Short mmCIF file of C-alpha atoms and ligand atoms in Angstrom, two decimals:
data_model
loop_
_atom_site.label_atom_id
_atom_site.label_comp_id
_atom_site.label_asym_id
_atom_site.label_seq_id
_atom_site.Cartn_x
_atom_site.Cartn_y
_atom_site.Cartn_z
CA UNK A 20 -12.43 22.77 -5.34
CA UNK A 21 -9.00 21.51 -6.40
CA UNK A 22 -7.37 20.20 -3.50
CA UNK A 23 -3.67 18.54 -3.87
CA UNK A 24 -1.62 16.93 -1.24
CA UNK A 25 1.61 15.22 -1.64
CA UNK A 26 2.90 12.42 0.47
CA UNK A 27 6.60 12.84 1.88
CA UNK A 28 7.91 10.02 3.54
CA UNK A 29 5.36 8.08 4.16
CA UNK A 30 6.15 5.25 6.73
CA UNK A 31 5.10 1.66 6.34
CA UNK A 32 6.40 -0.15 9.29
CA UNK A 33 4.36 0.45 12.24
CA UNK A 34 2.58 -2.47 13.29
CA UNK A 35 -1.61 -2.42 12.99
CA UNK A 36 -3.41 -0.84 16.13
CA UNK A 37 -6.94 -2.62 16.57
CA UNK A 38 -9.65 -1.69 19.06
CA UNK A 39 -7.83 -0.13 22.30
CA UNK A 40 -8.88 -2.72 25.38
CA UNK A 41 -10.41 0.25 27.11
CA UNK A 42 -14.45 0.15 27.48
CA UNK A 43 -15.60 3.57 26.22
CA UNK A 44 -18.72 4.99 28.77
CA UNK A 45 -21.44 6.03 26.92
CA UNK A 46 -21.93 9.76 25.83
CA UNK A 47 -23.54 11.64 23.59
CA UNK A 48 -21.68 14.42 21.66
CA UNK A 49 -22.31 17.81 23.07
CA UNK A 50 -18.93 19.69 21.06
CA UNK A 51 -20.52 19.74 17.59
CA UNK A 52 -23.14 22.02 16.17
CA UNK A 53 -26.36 20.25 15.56
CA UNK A 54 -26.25 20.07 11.33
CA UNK A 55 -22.79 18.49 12.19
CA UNK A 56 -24.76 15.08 13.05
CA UNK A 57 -28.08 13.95 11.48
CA UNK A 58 -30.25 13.72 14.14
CA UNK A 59 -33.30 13.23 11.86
CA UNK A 60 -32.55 9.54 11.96
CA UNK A 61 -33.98 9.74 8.44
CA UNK A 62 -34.43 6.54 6.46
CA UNK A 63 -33.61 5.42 3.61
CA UNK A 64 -30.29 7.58 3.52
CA UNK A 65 -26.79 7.54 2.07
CA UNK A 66 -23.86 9.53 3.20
CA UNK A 67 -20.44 8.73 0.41
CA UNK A 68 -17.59 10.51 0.32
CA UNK A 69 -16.58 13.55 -1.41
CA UNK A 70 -18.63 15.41 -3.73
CA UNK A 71 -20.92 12.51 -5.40
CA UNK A 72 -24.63 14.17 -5.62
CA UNK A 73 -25.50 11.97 -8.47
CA UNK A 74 -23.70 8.89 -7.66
CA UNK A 75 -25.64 9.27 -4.04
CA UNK A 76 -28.71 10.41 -5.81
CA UNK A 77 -28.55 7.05 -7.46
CA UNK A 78 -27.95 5.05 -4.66
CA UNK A 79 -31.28 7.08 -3.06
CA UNK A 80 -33.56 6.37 -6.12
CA UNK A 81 -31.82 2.45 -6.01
CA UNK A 82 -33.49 2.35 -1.86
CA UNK A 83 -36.53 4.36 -3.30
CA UNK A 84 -37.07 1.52 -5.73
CA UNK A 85 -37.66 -0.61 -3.09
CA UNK A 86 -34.17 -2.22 -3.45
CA UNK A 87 -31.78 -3.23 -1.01
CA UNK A 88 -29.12 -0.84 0.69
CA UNK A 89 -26.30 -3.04 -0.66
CA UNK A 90 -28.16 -2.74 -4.46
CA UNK A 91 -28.07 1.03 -3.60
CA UNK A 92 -24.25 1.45 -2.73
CA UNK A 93 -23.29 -0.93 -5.73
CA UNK A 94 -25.10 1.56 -8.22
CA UNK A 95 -24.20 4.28 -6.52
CA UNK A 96 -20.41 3.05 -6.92
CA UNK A 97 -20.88 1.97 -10.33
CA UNK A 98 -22.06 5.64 -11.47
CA UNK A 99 -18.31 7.21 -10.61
CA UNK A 100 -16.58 3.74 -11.88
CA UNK A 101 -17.77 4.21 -15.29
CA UNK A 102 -16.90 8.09 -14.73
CA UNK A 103 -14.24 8.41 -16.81
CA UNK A 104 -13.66 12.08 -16.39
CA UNK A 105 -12.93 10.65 -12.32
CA UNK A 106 -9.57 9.77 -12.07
CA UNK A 107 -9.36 8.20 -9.27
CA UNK A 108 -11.93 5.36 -9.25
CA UNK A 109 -12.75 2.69 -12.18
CA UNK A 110 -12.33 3.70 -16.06
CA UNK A 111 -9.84 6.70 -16.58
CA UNK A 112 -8.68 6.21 -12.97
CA UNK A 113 -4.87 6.93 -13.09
CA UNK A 114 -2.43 3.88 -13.47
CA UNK A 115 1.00 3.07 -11.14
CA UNK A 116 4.31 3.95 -12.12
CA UNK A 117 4.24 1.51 -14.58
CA UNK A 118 1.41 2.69 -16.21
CA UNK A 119 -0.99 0.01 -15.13
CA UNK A 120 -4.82 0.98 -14.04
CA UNK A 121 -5.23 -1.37 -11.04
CA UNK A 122 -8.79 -1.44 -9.68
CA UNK A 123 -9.22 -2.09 -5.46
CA UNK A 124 -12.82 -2.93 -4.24
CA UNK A 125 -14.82 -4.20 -1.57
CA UNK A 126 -18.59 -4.37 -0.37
CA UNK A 127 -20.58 -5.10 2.31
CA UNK A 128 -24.33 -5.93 3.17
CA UNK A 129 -26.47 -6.14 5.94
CA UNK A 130 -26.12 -9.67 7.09
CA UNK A 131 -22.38 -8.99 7.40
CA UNK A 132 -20.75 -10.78 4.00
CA UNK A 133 -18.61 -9.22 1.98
CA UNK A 134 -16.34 -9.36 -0.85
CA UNK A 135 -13.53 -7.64 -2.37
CA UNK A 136 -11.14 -7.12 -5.25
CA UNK A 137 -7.98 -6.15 -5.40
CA UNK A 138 -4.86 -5.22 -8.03
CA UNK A 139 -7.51 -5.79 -10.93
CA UNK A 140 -7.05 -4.69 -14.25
CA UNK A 141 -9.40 -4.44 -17.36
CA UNK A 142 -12.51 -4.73 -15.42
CA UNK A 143 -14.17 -1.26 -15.15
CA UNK A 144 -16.72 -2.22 -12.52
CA UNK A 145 -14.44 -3.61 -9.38
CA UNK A 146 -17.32 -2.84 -7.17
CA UNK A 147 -19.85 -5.72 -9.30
CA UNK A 148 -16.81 -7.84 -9.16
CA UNK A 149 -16.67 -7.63 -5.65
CA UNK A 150 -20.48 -8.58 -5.26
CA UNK A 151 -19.80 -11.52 -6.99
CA UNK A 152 -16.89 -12.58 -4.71
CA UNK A 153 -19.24 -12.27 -2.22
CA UNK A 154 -22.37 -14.02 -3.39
CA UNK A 155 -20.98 -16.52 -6.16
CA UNK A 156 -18.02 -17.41 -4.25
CA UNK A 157 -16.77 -19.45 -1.16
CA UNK A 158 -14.34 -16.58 -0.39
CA UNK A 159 -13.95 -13.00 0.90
CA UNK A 160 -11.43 -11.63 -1.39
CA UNK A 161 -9.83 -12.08 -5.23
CA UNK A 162 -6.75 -10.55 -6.47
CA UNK A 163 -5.02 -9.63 -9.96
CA UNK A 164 -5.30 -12.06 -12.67
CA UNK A 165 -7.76 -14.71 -10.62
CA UNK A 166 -10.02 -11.76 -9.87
CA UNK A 167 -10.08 -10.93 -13.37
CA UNK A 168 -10.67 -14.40 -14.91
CA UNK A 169 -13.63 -14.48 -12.52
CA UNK A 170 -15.21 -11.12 -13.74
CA UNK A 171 -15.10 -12.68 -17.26
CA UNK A 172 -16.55 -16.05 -16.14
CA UNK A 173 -19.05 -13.74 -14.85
CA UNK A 174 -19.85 -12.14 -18.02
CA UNK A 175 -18.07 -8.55 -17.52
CA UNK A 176 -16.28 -7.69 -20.52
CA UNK A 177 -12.72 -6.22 -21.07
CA UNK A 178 -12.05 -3.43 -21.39
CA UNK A 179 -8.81 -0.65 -21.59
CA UNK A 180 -9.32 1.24 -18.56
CA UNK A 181 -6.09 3.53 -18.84
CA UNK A 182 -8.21 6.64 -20.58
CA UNK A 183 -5.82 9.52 -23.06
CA UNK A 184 -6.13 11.52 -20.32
CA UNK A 185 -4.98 9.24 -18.02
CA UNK A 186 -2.31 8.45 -20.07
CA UNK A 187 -1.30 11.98 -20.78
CA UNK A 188 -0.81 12.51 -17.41
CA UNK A 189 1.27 9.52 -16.68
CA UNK A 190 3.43 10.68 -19.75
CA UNK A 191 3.97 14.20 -18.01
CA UNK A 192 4.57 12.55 -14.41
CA UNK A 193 6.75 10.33 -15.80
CA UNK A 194 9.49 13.18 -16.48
CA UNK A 195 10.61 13.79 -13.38
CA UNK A 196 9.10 10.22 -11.89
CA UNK A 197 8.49 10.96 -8.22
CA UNK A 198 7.11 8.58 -6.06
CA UNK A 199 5.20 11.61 -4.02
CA UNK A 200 1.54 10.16 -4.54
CA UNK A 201 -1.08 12.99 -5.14
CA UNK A 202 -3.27 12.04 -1.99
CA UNK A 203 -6.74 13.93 -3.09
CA UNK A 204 -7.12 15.14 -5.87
CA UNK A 205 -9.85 17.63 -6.86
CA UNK A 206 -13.28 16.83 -4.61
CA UNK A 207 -14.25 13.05 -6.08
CA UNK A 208 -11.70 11.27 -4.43
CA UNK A 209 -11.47 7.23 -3.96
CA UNK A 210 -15.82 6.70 -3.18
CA UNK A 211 -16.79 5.15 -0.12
CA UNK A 212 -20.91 5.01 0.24
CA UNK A 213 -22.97 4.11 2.96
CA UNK A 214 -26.55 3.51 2.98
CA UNK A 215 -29.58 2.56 4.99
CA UNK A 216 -32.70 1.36 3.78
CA UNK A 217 -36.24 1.88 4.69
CA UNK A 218 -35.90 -1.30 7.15
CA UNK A 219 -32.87 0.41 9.36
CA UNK A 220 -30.86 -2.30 7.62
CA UNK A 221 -27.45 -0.90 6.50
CA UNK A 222 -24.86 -1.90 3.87
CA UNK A 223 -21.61 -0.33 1.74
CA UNK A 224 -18.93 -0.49 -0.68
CA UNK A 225 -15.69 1.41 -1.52
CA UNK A 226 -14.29 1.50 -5.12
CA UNK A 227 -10.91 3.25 -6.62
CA UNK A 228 -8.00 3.11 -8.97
CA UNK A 229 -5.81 3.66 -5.08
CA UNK A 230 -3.06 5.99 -4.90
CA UNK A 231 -1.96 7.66 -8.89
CA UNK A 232 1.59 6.25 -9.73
CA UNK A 233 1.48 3.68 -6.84
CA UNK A 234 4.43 0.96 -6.96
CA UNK A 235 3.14 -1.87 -9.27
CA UNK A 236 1.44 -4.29 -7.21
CA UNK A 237 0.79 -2.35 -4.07
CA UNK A 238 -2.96 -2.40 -2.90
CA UNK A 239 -4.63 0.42 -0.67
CA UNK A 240 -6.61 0.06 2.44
CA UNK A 241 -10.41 0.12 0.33
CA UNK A 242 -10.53 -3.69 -0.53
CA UNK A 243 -9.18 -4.57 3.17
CA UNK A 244 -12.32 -5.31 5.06
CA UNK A 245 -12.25 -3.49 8.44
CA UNK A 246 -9.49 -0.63 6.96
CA UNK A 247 -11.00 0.69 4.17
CA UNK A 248 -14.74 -0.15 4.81
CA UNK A 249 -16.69 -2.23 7.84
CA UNK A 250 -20.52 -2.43 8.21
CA UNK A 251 -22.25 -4.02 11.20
CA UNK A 252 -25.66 -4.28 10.80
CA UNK A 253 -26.08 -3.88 14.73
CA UNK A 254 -24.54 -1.15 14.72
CA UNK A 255 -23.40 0.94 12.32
CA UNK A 256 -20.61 1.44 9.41
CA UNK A 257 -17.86 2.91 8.43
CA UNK A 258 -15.96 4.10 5.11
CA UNK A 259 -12.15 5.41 4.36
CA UNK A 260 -10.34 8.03 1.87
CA UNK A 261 -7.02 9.19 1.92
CA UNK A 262 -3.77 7.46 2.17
CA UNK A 263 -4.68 3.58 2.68
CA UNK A 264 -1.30 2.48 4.56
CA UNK A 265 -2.34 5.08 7.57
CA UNK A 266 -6.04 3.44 7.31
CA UNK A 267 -4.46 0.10 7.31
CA UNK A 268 -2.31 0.63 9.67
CA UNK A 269 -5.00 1.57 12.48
CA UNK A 270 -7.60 -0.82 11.24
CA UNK A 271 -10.01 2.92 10.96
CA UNK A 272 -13.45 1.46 9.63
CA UNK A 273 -13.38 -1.60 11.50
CA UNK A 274 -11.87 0.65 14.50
CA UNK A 275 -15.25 3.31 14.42
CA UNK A 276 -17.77 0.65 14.22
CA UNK A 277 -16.20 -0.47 17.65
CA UNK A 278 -16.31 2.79 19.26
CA UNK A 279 -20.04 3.07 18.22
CA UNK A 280 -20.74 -0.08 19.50
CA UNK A 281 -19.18 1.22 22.58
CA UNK A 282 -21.36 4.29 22.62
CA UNK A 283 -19.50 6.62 20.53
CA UNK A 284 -21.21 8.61 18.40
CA UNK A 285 -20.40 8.21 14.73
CA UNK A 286 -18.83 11.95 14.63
CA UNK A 287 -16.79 11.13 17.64
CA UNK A 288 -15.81 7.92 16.57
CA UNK A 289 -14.67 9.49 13.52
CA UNK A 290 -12.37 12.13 15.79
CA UNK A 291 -11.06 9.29 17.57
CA UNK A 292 -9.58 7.17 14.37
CA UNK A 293 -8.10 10.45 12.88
CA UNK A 294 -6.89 11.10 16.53
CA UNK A 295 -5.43 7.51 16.40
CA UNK A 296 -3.76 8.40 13.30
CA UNK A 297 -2.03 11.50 14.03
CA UNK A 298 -0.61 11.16 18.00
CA UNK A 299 0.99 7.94 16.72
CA UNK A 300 4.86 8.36 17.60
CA UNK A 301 6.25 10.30 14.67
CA UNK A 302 3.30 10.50 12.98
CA UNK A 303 3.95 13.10 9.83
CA UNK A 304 -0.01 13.48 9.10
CA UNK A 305 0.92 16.93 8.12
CA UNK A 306 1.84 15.54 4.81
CA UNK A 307 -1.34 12.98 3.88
CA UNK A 308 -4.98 12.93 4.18
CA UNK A 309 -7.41 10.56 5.46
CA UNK A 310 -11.29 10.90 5.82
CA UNK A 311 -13.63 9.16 7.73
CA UNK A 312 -17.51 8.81 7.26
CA UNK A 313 -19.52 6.63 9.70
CA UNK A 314 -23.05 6.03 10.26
CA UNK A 315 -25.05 3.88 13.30
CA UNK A 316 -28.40 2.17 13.28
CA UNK A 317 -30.12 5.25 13.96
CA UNK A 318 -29.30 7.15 10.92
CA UNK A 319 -26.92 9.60 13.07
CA UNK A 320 -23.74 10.49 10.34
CA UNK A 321 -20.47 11.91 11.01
CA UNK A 322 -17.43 12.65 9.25
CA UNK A 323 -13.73 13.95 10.26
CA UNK A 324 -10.95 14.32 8.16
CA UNK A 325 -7.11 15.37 9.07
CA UNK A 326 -6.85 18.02 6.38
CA UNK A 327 -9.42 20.85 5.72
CA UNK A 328 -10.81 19.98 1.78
CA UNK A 329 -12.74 16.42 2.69
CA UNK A 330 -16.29 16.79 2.16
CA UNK A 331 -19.21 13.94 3.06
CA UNK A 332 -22.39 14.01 0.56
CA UNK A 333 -25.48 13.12 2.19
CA UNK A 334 -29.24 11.96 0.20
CA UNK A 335 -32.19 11.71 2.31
CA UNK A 336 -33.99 13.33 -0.34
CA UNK A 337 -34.48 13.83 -4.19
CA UNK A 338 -31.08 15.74 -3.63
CA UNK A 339 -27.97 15.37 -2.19
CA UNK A 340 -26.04 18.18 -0.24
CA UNK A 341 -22.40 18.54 0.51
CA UNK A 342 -20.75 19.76 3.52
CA UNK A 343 -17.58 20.08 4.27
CA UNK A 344 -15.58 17.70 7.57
CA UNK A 345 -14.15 19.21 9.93
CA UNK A 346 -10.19 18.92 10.32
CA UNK A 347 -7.72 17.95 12.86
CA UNK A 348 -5.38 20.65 11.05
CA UNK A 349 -7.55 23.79 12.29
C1 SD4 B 13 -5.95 4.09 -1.30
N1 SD4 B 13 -7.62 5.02 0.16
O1 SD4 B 13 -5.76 3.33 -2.25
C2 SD4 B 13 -7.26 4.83 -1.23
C3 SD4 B 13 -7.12 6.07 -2.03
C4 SD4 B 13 -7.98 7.20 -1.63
O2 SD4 B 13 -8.30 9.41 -1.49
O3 SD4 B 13 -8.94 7.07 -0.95
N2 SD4 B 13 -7.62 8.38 -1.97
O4 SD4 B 13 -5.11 4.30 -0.44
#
């Protein structure tokens, strides 16, 4: 399904919302039809978004293996980074207005580390890079050139990662050069990937190329621990798409794992950071998209998007299966 949004005025100066003060009760979701939730609680699973069957498949066969959940989400998110028919995430993602591919990344595991990448370039696999930050390193997060002198220390190689096609379409957007983002495009968006292992124990990781024709040097909300991606083992985990600045701005990943923790389900904590999103004050949500996928400690998924045309893959099994969110936008 080709699906193509374009960003109109997109505002950058509200200030961050975090966790509202107010203690949520504890509830269980009643408004959703039962295949809207997994209520299987079946482990090992991985939920990612968009339409990634193999790249979730892969992640399923990593757990199957006997690996851990945050080996599973980092092959799982190096299958659609070497993807270069994806152009949005990795190789042949699409470069800023300046015709630079700049890779944003960031993982997380079960014991609650993480690392992240972000504004790389010549690096295809961001999402390795970011495992390294987070085991080889003192610190949480690398940027541009330092990030990329420590993926070659590391041993990944360099590589061109704007693609002909890539190009090509840089050369045609470049005509009329209008900063109006393409939000999603087609149905393999910006992949976020969740996973639980046979243990219960629960980790992910987010990988893309951000927003096509970006400003040179801007970075999206994937890499930002807490926006784009936040995993508590305790609890649960969540993982962004869509238009990072409106992620950022509400803190959304870090934001559902707190309403689970407060007894939200992961579907309704998933309402409730779209919901945060679009009653803000002049909020033009009309014009972007943003996705949400969450999961909690007992394998229960959900997934809520603004716009129809955001759809969660889910691999409990052999095979993955697709289905599409439900929208704010009826
Ligand atoms: C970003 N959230 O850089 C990413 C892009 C994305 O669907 O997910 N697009 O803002």
């Amino acid at each position: 399904m080709e699906r193509r949004k374009f960003l109109k005025n997109a505002s950058l100066s509200t200030a961050a919302v975090l966790v509202g003060g107010k203690a949520l009760a504890s509830q269980t979701n009643t408004n959703h039809p039962p295949n809207h939730q997994n209520t299987n609680h079946t482990k090992p699973l991985v939920i990612a978004t968009w339409n990634v069957n193999l790249e979730a498949e892969k992640a399923f066969q990593t757990l199957q293996a006997g690996k851990s959940a945050v080996d599973a989400v980092e092959e799982g998110c190096k299958l659609a980074e070497a993807n270069i028919d994806n152009i949005t995430v990795g190789k042949g993602g699409l470069p800023d207005r300046d015709g630079h591919v700049t890779l944003d990344s960031s993982i997380m595991d079960s014991h609650g580390n993480c690392g992240s990448v972000v504004y790389m370039q010549n690096v295809t696999h961001a999402v390795s890079v970011a495992r390294m930050v987070m085991e080889k390193t003192p610190h949480v997060m690398l940027a541009g050139k330092g990030a990329e002198q420590f993926a070659y220390e590391m041993g990944f190689k360099k590589e061109d990662l704007l693609t002909e096609k890539a190009k090509k379409a840089w050369d045609e957007w470049k005509v009329k050069s209008q900063y109006e983002p393409i939000i999603n495009i087609e149905n393999h968006d910006t992949i976020g990937m969740l996973a639980m292992d046979a243990n219960g124990d629960i980790a992910g990781a987010c990988t893309t190329s951000g927003l096509a024709y970006k400003m040179n040097g801007r970075v999206g909300d994937s890499p930002i621990i807490g926006s784009g991606l936040f995993v508590d083992n305790e609890i649960g985990a969540a993982v962004a798409t869509g238009l990072g600045e409106e992620v950022m701005k509400t803190v959304g990943s870090f934001l559902i794992v707190e309403l689970m923790r407060q007894g939200k389900t992961p579907q309704e904590a998933c309402e409730e950071a779209v919901r945060r999103i679009v009653t803000k004050p002049g909020s033009n949500y009309k014009n972007f998209q943003v996705g949400y996928i969450a999961m909690n400690k007992k394998g229960e998924t959900g997934y809520y998007s603004i716009h129809k045309g955001f759809w969660m893959t889910k691999c409990t099994s052999e095979k993955a299966n697709n289905s599409e969110s439900e929208a704010f936008i009826k």
